[in-house]
PDB file of C-alpha atoms in Angstrom:
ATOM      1  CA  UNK P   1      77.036  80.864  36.704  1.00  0.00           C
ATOM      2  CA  UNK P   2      75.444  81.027  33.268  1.00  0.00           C
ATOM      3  CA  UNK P   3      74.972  77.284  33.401  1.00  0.00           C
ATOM      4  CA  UNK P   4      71.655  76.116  32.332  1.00  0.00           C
ATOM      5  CA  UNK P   5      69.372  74.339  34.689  1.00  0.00           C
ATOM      6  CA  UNK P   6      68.111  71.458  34.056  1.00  0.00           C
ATOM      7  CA  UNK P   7      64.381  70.188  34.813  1.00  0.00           C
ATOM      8  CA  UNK P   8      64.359  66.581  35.361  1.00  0.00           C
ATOM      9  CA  UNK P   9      60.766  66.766  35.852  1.00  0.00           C
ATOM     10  CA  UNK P  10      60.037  66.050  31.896  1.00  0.00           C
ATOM     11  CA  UNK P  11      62.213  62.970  32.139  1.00  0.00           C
ATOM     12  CA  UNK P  12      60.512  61.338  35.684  1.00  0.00           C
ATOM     13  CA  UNK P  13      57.101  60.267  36.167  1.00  0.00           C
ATOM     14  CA  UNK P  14      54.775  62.032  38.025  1.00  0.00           C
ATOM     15  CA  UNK P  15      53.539  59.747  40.924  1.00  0.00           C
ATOM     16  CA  UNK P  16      50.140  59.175  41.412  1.00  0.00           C
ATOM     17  CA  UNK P  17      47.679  60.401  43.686  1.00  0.00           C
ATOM     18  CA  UNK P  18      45.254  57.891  45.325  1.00  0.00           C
ATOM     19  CA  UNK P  19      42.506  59.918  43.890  1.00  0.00           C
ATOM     20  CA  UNK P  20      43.270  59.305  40.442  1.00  0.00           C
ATOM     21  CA  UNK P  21      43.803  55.738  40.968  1.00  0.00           C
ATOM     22  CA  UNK P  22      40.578  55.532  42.338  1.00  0.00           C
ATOM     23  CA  UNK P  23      38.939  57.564  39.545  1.00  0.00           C
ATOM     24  CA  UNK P  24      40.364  54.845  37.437  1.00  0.00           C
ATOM     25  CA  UNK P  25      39.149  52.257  39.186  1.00  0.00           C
ATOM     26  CA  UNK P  26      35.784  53.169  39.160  1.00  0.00           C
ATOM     27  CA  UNK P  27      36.083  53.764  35.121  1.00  0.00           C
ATOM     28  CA  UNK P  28      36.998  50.042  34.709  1.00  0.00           C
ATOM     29  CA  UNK P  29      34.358  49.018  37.385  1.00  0.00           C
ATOM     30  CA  UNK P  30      31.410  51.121  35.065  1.00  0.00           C
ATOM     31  CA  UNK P  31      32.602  49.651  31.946  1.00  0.00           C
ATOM     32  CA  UNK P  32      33.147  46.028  33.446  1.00  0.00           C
ATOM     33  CA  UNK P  33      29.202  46.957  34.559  1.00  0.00           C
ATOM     34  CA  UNK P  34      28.277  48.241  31.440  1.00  0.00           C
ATOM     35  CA  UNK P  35      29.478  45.372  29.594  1.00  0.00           C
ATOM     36  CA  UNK P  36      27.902  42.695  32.171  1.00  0.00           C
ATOM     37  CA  UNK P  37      24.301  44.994  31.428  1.00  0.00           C
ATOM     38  CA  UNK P  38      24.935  44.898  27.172  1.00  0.00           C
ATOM     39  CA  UNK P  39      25.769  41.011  27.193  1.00  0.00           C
ATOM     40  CA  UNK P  40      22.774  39.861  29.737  1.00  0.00           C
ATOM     41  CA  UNK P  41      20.378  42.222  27.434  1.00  0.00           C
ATOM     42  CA  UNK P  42      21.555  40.378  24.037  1.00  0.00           C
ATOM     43  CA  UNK P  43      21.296  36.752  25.924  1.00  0.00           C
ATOM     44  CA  UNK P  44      17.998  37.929  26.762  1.00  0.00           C
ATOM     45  CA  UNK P  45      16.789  39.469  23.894  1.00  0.00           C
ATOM     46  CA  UNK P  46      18.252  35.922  21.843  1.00  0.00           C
ATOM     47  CA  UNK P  47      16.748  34.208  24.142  1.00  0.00           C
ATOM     48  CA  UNK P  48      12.967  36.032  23.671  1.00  0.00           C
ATOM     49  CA  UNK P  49      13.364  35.934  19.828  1.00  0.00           C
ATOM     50  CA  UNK P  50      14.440  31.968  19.459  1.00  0.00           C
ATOM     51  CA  UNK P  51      10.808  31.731  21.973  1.00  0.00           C
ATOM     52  CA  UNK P  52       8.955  33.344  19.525  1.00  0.00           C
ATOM     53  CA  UNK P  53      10.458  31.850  16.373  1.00  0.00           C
ATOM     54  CA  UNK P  54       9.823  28.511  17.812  1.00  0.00           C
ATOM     55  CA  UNK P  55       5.713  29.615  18.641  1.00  0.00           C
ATOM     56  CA  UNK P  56       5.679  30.511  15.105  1.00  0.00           C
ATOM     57  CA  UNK P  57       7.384  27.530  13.874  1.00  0.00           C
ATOM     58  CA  UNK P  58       4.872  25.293  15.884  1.00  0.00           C
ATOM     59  CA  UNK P  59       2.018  27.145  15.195  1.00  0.00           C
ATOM     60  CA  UNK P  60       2.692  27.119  11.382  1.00  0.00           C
ATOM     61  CA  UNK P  61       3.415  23.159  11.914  1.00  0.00           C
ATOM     62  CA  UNK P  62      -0.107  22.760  13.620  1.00  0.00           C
ATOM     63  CA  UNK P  63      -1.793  24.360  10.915  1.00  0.00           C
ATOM     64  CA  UNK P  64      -0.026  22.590   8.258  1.00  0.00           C
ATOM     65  CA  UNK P  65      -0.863  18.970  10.178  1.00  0.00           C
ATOM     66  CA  UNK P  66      -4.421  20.123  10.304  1.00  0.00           C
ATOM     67  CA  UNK P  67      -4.631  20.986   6.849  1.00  0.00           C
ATOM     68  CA  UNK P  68      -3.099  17.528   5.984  1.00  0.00           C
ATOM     69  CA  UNK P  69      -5.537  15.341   8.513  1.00  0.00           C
ATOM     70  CA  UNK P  70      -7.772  17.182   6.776  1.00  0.00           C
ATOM     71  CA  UNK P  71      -7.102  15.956   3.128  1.00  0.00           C
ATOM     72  CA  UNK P  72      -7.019  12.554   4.192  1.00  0.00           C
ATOM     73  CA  UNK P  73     -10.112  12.597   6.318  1.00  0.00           C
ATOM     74  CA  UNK P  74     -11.327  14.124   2.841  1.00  0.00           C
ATOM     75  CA  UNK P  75      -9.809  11.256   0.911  1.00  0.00           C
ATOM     76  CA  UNK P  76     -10.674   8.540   3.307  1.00  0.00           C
ATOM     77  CA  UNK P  77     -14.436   9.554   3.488  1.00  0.00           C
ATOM     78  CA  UNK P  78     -14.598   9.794  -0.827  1.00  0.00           C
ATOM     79  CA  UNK P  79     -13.264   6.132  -0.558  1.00  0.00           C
ATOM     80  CA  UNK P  80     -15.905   4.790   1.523  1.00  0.00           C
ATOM     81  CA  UNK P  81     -18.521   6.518  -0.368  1.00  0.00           C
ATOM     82  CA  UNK P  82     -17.313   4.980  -3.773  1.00  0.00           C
ATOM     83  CA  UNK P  83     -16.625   1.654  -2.186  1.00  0.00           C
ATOM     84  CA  UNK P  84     -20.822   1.686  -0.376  1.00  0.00           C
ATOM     85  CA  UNK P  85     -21.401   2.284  -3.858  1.00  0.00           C
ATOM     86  CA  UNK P  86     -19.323  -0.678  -5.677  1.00  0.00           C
ATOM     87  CA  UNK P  87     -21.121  -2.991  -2.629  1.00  0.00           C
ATOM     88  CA  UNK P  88     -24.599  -1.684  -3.638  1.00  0.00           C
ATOM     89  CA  UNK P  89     -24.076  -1.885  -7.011  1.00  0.00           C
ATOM     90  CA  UNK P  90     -22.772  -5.431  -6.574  1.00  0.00           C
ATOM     91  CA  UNK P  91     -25.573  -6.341  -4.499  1.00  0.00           C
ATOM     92  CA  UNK P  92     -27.845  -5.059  -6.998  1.00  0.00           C
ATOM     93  CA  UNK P  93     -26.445  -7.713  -9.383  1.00  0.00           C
ATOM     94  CA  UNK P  94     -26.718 -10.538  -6.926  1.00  0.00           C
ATOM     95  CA  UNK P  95     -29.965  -9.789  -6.209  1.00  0.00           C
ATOM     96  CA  UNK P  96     -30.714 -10.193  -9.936  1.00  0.00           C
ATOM     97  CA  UNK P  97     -28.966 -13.467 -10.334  1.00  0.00           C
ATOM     98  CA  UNK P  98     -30.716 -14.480  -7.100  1.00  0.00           C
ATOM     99  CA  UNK P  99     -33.974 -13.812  -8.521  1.00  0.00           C
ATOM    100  CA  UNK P 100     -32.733 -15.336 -11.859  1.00  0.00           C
ATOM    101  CA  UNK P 101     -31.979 -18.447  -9.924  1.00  0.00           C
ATOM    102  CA  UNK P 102     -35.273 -18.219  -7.965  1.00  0.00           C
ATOM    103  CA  UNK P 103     -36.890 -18.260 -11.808  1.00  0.00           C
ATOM    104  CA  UNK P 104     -35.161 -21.129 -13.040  1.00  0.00           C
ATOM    105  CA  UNK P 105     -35.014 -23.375  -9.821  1.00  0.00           C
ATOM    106  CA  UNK P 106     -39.349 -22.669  -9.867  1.00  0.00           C
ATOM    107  CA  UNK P 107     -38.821 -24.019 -13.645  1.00  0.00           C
ATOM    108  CA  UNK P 108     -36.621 -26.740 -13.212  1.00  0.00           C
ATOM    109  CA  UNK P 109     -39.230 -27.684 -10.053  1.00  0.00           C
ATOM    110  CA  UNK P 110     -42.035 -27.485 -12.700  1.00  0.00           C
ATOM    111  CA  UNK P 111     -40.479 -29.218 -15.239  1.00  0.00           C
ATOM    112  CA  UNK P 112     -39.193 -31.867 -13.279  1.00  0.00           C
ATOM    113  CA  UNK P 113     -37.765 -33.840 -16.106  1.00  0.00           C
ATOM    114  CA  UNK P 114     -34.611 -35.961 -16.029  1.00  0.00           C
ATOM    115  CA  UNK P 115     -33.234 -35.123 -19.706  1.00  0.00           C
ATOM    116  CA  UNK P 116     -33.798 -31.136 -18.928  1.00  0.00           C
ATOM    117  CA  UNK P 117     -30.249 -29.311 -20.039  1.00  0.00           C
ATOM    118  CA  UNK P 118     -30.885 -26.550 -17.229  1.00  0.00           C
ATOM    119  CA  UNK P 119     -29.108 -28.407 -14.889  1.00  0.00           C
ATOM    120  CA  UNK P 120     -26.055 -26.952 -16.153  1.00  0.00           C
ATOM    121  CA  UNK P 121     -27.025 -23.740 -16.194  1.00  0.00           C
ATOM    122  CA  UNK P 122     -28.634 -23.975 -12.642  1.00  0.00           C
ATOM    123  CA  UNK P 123     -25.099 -25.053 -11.316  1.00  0.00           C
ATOM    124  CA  UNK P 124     -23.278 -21.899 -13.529  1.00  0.00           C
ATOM    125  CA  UNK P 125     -25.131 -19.441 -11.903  1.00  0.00           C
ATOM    126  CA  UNK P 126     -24.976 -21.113  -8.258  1.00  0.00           C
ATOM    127  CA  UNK P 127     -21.267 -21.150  -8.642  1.00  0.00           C
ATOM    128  CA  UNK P 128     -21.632 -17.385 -10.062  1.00  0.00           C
ATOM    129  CA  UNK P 129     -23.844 -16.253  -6.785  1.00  0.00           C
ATOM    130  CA  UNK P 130     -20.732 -17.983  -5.004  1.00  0.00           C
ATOM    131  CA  UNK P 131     -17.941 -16.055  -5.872  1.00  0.00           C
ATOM    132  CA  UNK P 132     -20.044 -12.419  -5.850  1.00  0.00           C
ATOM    133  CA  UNK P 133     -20.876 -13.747  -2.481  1.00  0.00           C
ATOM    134  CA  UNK P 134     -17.270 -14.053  -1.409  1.00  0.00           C
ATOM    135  CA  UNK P 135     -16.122 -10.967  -3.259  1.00  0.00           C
ATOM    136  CA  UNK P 136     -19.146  -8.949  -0.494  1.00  0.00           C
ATOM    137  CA  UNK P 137     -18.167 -10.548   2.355  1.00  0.00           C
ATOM    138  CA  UNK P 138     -14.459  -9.562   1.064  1.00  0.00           C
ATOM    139  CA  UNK P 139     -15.792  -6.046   0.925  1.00  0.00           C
ATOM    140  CA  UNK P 140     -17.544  -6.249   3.758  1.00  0.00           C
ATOM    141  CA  UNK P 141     -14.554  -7.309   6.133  1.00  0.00           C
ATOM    142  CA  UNK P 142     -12.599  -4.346   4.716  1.00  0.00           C
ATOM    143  CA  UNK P 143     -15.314  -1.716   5.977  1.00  0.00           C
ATOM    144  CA  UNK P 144     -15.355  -3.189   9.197  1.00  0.00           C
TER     145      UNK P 144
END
């Protein structure tokens, strides 16, 4: 009986215990876990960082807007300025023609002659002191 024995133990699986199926079990139940923790941290942590980029991003827009109201408060206020300036300047001038008329309408009165040539002159300026008086109340409107 020099026959050689053969193991079949190499060629059949080894079955199981419960124990190790269990171990198992709990391996794929820890990782399953672990995975659940690492994906609700990076939602979370996205979820902090697109907060604060979007602060920043409305912060930055606020100062920029207030910076811009700024320049055209700036603006606004330099045109107002030059324009009480044009309006003084231009009432200056009436005022002169006024008192121009005033001069000539006290000469005319004095004169009081029918063949006088200031007549045409009076109605000139009148018609001058007209327009400048329309072009003010333009102005005027516009302010208001």
């Amino acid at each position: 009986m020099d026959t050689p024995i053969e193991t079949r133990s190499a060629e059949l699986p080894l079955p199981r215990s419960k124990s190790a199926a269990k171990s198992k079990r709990k391996t794929y139940v820890l990782l399953l876990a672990g995975w659940l923790v690492l994906i609700g941290v990076g939602v979370t942590g996205a979820k902090l960082y697109t907060d604060h980029v979007k602060a920043q991003i409305a912060q930055d827009i606020a100062s920029q807007t207030q910076k811009q109201l700024q320049s055209v408060q700036e603006d606004y206020q330099k045109q107002v300025a030059q324009l009480k300036e044009s309006v003084s300047a231009d009432m200056t001038q009436l005022q002169t023609k006024v008192d121009t008329l005033n001069e000539l309408l006290a000469f005319v009165k004095d004169s009081a002659s029918n063949k006088t040539d200031n007549s045409n002159q009076l109605y000139t300026q009148l018609g001058d002191v007209k327009k400048k008086l329309d072009e003010l109340k333009s102005n005027l409107d516009m302010l208001k």
